[in-house]
CSV table of C-alpha atoms in Angstrom, one decimal:
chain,number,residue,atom,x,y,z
A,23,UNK,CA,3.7,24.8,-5.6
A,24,UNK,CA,6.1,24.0,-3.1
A,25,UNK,CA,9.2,21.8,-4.3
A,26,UNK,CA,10.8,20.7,-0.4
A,27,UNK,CA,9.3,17.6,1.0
A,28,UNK,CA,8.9,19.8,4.7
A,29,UNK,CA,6.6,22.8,2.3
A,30,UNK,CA,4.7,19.8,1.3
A,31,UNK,CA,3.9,18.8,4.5
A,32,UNK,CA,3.4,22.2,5.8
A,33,UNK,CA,1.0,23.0,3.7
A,34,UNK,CA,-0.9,20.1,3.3
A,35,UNK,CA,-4.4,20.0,1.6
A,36,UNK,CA,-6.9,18.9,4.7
A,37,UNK,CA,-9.5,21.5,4.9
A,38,UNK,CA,-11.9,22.8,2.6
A,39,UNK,CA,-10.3,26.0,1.8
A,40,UNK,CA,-7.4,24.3,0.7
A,41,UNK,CA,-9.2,21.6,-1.3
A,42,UNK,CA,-11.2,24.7,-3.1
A,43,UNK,CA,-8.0,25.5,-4.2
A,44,UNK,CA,-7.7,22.0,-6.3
A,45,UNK,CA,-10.8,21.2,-6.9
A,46,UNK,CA,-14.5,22.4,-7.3
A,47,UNK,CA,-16.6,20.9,-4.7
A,48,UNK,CA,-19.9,19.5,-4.8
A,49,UNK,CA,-22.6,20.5,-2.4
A,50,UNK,CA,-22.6,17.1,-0.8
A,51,UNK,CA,-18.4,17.0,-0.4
A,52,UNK,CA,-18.7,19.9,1.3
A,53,UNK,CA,-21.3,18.8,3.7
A,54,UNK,CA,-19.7,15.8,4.4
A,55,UNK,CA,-15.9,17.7,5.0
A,56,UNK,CA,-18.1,19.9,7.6
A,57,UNK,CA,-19.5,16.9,9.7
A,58,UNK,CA,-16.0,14.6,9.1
A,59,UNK,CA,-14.7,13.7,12.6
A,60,UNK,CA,-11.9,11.7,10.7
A,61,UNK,CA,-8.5,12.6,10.1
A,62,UNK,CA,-8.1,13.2,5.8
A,63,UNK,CA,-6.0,14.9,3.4
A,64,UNK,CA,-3.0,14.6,1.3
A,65,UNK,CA,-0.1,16.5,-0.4
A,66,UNK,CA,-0.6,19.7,-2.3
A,67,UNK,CA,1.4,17.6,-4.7
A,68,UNK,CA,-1.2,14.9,-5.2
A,69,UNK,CA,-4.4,17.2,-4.8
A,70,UNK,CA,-2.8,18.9,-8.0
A,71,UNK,CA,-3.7,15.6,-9.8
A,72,UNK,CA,-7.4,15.6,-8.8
A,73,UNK,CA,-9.9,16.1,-11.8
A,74,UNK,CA,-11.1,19.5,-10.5
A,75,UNK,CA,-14.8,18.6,-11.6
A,76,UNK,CA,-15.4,15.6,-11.5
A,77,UNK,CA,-16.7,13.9,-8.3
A,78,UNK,CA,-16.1,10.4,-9.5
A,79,UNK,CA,-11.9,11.2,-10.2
A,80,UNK,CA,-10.2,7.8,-8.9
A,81,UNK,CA,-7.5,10.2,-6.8
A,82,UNK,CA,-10.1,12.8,-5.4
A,83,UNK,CA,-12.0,9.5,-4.0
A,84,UNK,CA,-8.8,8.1,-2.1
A,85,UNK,CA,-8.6,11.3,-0.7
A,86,UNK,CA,-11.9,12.8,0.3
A,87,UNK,CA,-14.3,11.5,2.9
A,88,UNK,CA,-17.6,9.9,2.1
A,89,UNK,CA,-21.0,9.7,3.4
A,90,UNK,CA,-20.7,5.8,2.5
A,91,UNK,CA,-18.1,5.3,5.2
A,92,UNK,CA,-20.8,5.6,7.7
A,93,UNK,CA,-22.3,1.6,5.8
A,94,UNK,CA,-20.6,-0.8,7.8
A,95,UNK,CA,-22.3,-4.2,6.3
A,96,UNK,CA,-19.3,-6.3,6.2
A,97,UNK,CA,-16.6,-4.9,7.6
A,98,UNK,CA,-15.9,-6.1,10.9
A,99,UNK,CA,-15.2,-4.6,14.3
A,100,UNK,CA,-12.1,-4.7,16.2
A,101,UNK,CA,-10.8,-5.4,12.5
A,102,UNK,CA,-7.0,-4.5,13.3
A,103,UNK,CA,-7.0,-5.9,16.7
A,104,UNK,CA,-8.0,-9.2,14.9
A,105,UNK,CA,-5.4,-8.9,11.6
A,106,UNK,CA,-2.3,-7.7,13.3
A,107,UNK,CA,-3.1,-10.9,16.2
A,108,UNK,CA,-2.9,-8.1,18.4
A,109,UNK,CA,-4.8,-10.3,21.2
A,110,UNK,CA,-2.5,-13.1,21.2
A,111,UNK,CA,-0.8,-14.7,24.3
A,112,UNK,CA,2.7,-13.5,23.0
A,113,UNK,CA,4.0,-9.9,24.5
A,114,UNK,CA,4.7,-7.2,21.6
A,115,UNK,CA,5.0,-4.3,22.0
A,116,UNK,CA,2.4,-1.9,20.3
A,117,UNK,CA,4.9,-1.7,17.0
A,118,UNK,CA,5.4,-5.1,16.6
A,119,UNK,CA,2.3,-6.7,14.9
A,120,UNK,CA,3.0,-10.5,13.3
A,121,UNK,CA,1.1,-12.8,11.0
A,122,UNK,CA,4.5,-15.4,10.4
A,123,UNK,CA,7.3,-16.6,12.5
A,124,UNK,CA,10.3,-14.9,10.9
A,125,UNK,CA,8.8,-12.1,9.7
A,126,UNK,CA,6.9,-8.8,11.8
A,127,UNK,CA,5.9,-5.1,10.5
A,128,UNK,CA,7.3,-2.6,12.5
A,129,UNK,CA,5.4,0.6,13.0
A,130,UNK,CA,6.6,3.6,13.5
A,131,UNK,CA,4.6,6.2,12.5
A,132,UNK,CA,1.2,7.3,12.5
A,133,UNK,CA,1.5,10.4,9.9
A,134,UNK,CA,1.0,9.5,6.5
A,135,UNK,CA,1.1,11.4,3.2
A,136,UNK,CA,-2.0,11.0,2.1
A,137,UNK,CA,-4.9,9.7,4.5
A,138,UNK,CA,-6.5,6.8,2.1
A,139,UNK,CA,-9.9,6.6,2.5
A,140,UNK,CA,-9.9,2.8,2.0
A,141,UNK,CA,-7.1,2.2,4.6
A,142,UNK,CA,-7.0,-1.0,6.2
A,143,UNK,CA,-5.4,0.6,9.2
A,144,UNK,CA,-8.5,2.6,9.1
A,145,UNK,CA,-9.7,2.4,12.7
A,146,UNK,CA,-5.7,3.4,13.9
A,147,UNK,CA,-4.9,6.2,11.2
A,148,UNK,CA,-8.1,7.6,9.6
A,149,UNK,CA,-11.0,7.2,12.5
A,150,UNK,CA,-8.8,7.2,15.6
A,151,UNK,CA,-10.3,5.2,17.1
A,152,UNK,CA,-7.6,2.6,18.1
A,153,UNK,CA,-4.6,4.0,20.6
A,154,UNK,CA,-1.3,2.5,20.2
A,155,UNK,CA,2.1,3.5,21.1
A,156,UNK,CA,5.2,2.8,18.4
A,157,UNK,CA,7.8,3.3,21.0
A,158,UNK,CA,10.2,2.9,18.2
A,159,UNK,CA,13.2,1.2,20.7
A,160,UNK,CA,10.8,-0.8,22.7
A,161,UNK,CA,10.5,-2.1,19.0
A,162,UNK,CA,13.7,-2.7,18.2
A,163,UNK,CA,14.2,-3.9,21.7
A,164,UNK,CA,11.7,-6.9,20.9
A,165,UNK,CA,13.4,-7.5,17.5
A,166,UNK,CA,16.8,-8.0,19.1
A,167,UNK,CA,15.6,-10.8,21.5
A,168,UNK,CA,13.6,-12.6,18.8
A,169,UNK,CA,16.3,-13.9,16.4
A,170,UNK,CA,13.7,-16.4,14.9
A,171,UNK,CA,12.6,-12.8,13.0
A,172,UNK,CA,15.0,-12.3,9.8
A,173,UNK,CA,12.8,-10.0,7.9
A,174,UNK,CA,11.6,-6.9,9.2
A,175,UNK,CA,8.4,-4.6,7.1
A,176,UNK,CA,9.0,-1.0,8.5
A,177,UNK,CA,5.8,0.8,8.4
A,178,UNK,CA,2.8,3.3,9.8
A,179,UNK,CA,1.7,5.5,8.7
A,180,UNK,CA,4.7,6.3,6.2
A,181,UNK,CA,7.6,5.3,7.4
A,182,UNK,CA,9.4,7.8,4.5
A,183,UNK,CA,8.1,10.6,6.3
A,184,UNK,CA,10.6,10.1,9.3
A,185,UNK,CA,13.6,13.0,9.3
A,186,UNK,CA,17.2,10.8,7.4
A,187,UNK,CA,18.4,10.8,11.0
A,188,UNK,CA,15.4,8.8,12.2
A,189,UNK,CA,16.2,6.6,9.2
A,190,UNK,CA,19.6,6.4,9.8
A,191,UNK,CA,19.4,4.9,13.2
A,192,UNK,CA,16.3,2.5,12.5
A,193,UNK,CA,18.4,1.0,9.5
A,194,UNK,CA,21.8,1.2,11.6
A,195,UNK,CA,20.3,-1.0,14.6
A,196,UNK,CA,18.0,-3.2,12.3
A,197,UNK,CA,21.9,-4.3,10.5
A,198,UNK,CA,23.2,-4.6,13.5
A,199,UNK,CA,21.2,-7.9,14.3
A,200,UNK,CA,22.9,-10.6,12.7
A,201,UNK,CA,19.7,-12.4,12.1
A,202,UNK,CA,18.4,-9.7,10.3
A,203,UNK,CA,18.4,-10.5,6.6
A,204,UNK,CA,16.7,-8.4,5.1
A,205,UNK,CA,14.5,-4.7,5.8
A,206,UNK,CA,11.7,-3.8,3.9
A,207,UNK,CA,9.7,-0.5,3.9
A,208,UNK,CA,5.8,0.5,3.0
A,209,UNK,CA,5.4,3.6,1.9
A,210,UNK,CA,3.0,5.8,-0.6
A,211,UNK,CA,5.7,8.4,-0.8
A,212,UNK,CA,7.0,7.8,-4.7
A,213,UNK,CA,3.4,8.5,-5.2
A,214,UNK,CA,1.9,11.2,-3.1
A,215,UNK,CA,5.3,12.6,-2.0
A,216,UNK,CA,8.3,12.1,-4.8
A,217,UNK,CA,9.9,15.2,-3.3
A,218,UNK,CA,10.5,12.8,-0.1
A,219,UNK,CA,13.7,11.1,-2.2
A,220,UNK,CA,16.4,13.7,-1.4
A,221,UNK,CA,20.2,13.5,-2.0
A,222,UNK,CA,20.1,13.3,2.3
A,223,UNK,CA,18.0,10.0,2.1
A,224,UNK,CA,19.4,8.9,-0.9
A,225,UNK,CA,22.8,8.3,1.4
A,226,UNK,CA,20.8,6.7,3.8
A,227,UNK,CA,20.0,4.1,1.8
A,228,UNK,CA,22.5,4.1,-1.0
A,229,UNK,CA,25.8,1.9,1.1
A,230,UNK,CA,26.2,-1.3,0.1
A,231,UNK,CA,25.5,-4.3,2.7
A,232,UNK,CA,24.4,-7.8,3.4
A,233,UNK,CA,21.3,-6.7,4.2
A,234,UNK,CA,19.2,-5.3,1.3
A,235,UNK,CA,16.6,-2.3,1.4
A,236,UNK,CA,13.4,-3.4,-0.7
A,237,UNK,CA,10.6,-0.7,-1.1
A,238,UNK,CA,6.6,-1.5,-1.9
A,239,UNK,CA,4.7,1.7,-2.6
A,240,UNK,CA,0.7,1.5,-3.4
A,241,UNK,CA,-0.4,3.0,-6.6
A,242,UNK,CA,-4.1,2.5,-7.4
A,243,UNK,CA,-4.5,4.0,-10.5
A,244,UNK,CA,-2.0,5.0,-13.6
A,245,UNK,CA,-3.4,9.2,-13.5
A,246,UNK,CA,-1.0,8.7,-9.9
A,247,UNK,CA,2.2,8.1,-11.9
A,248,UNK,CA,3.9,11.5,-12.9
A,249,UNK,CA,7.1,12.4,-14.4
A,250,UNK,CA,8.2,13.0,-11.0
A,251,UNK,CA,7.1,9.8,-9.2
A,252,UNK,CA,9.4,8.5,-12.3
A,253,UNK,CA,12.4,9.8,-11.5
A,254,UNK,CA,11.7,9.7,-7.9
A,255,UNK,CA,12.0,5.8,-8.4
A,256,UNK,CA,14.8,6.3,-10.4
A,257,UNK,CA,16.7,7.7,-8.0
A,258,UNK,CA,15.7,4.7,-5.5
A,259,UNK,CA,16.4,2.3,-8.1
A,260,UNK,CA,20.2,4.1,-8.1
A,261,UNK,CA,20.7,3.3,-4.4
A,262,UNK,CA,20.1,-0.6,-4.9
A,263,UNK,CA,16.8,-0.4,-3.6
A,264,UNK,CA,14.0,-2.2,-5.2
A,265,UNK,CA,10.6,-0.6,-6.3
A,266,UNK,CA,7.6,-3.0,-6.1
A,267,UNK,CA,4.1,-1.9,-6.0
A,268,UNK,CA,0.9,-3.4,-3.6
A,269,UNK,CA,-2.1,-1.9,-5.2
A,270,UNK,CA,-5.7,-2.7,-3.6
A,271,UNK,CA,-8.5,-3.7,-6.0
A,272,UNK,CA,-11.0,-0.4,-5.6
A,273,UNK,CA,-14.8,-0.3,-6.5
A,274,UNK,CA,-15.0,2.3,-9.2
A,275,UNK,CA,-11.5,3.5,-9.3
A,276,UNK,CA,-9.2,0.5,-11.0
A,277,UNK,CA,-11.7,-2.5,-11.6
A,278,UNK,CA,-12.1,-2.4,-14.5
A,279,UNK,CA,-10.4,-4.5,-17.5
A,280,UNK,CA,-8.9,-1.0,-19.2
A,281,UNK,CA,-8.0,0.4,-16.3
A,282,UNK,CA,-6.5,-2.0,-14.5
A,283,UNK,CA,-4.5,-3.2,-18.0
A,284,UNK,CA,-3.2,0.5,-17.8
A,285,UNK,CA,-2.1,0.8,-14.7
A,286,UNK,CA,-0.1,-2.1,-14.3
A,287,UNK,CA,1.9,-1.6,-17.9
A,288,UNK,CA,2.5,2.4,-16.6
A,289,UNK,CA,4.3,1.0,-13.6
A,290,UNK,CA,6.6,-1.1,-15.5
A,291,UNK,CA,7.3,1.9,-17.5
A,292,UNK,CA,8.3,3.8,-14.2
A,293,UNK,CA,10.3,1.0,-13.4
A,294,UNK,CA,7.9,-0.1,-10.4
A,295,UNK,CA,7.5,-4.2,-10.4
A,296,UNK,CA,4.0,-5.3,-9.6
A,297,UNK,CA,4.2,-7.3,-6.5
A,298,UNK,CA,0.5,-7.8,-5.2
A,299,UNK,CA,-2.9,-6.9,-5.7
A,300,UNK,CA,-5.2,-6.3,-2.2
A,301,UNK,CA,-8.8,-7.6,-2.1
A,302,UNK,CA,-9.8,-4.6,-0.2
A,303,UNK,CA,-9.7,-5.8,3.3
A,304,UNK,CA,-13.0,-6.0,5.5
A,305,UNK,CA,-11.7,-2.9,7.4
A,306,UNK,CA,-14.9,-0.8,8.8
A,307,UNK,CA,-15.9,1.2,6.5
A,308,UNK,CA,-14.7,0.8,3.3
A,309,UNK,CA,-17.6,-1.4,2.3
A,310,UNK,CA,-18.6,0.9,-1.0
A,311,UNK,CA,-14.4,0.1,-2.1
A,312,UNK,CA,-15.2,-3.7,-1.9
A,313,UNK,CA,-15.5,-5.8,-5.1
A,314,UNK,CA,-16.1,-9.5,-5.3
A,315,UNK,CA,-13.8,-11.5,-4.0
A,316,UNK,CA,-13.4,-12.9,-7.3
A,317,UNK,CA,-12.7,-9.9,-9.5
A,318,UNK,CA,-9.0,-9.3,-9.0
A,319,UNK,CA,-8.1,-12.8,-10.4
A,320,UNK,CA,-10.5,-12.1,-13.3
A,321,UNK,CA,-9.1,-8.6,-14.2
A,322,UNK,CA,-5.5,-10.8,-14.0
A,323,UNK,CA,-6.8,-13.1,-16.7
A,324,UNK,CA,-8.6,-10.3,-18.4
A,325,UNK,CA,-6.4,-7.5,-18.7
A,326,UNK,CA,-3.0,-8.9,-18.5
A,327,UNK,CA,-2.2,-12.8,-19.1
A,328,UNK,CA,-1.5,-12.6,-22.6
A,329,UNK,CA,-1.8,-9.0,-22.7
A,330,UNK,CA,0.7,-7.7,-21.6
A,331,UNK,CA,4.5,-9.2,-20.2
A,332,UNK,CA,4.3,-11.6,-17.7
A,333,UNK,CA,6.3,-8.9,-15.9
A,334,UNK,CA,3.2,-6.8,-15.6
A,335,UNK,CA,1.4,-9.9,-13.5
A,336,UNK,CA,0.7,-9.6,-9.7
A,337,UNK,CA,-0.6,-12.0,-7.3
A,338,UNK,CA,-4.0,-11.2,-6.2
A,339,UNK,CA,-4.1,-11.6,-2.4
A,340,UNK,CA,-6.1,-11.2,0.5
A,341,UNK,CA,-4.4,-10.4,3.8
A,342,UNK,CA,-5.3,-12.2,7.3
A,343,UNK,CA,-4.5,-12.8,10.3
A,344,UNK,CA,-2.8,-16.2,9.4
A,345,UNK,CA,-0.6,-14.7,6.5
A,346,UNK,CA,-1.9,-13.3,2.9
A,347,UNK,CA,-4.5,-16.1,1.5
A,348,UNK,CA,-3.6,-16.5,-2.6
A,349,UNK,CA,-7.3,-15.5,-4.4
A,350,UNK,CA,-6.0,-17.1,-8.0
A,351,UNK,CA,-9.1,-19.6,-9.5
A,352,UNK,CA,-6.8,-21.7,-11.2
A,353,UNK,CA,-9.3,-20.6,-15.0
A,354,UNK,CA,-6.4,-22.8,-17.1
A,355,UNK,CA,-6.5,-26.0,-16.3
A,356,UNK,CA,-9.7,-27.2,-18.8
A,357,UNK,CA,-9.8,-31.2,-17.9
A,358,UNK,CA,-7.2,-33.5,-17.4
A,359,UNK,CA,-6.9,-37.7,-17.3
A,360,UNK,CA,-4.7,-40.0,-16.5
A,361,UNK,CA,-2.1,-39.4,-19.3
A,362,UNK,CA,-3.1,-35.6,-20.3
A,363,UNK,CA,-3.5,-32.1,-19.0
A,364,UNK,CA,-6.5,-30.1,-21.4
A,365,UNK,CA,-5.0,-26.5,-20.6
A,366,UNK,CA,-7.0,-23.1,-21.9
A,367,UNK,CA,-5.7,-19.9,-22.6
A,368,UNK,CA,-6.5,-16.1,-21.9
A,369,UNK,CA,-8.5,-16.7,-25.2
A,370,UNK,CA,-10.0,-19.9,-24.3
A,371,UNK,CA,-7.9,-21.6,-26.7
A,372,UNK,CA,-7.3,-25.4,-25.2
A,373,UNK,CA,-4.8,-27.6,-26.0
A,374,UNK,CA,-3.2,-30.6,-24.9
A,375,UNK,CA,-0.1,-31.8,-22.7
């Protein structure tokens, strides 16, 4: 298998053929991959982690299309247009999408690594059926004569997948801005493509400044985290740059209390800090992905307060178009009175304060 980040690329896994060479396909994948009209696929990297016979595998259903993304119950129509306020009276350019006032995520890429079948930017990047255009300098452009904006989320696609000379200049002009404070990056790369963290990026990102690199990759499920997604953070980690993780709460692939127990503990061993956990998002689509809205907060109390370090905790989230919307039932707080708090455990253990 190819080690260079470019080979990856190259030869990436997004026909059948190449699939066959992963995994065994079932009659009904194989229909569906001849009538997709939808962009799909991943790294041969990643496709080497699929359970070759087994349908079900949590990784082989990120990657390959489904007959149940033609159900569109609840997810809703123009569903970007509406969560990047993309209809607003304010003028931004295509790149530039914005939920807060000091805060944007800049896009500027529509390649990706891996094609996730539960995408929220599933109508831009998967279905293409939403046409933008990330004129990366009309971007910057915008960011420059806003200096209300102090923190800027690069993103796509996957941003990572830009050349270090891209990189170099997006981070160079970004630091420029005095009231930039601080540049953020979303990327699945540390997971689909480790080989992506060369010595050539590494230097990219590795100089000290006032303005500090954080990272947020997306790992769904602890068979994604290898020996070389391990050192791959490593590596970031060397450069000053933070490793935190936004997984998305997946029907069948990391609901449930083992799982989801596992997954977060593995990323702590990696050195990845749990940041957020995503109510899968009412993208089109993606309705067979969806739990209850409720789940995530259970699997929190279920599988990790008192489980695990509070280290391994996330904050389970849903994201809007008015900002990401906290979905934490507050299950401690048993009764209280005027002179006492009756607080309950992950065991249901109450006591008083």
């Amino acid at each position: 298998m190819s080690i260079e980040w470019q080979d990856q690329l190259r030869e990436f896994v997004n026909t059948a053929e190449k699939l066959k060479q992963f995994i065994n396909l079932t009659a009904e994948e194989e229909e569906v991959l001849r009538s997709n009209g939808t962009t799909w696929g991943t790294t041969p990297y990643f496709a080497a982690l699929m359970d070759p016979d087994d349908p079900s595998c949590p990784i082989r259903r990120q990657v390959l299309p489904s007959v149940q993304e033609q159900q569109n119950r609840f997810g809703m129509d123009d569903y970007l247009v509406w969560k990047e306020n993309r209809a607003t009276e304010e003028q931004r350019p295509d790149s530039i999408a914005r939920q807060y006032r000091d805060r944007v995520a800049f896009t500027v890429t529509q390649t990706c690594g891996i094609y996730c079948r539960h995408c929220f930017r599933k109508e831009l990047v998967v279905d293409g059926d939403l046409k933008l255009d990330f004129n990366v300098d009309e971007g910057l452009d915008w960011i420059a004569a806003h200096t209300e904006v102090r923190d800027v989320l690069i993103t796509g696609g996957d941003p990572l997948l830009l050349s270090d000379d891209q990189h170099e200049y997006l981070i160079r002009k970004l630091r420029e801005l005095p009231h930039i404070e601080m540049i953020r990056f979303g990327t699945r790369s540390p997971i689909v493509l480790p080989q992506r963290i060369t010595p050539g990026l590494k230097k990219v990102l590795s100089a000290y400044h006032r303005v500090p690199i954080w990272i947020n990759t997306q790992c769904n499920h602890p068979k994604e985290i290898t020996e070389a997604t391990a050192k791959a953070v490593f590596e970031l980690l060397s450069c000053g740059v933070n490793i935190g993780n936004q997984a998305v709460l997946l029907k069948g692939i990391n609901d449930d209390v083992e799982t989801f127990r596992e997954l977060h503990q593995k990323l702590l061993r990696v050195r990845i800090k749990p940041y957020y956990v995503f109510y899968c998002e009412p993208a089109p689509g993606i309705d067979h992905f969806r739990t209850p809205v409720e789940k995530g907060a259970e699997l929190i109390r279920d599988a990790l307060r008192g489980h695990t370090t509070g280290l391994a905790q996330p904050m389970h989230v849903i994201a809007t178009n008015i900002g990401k919307i906290p979905l934490m039932p507050d299950y401690y707080i048993a009764g209280k009175d005027d002179e006492n708090y009756q607080l309950r455990n992950h065991k249901g253990e109450v006591t008083t304060i």
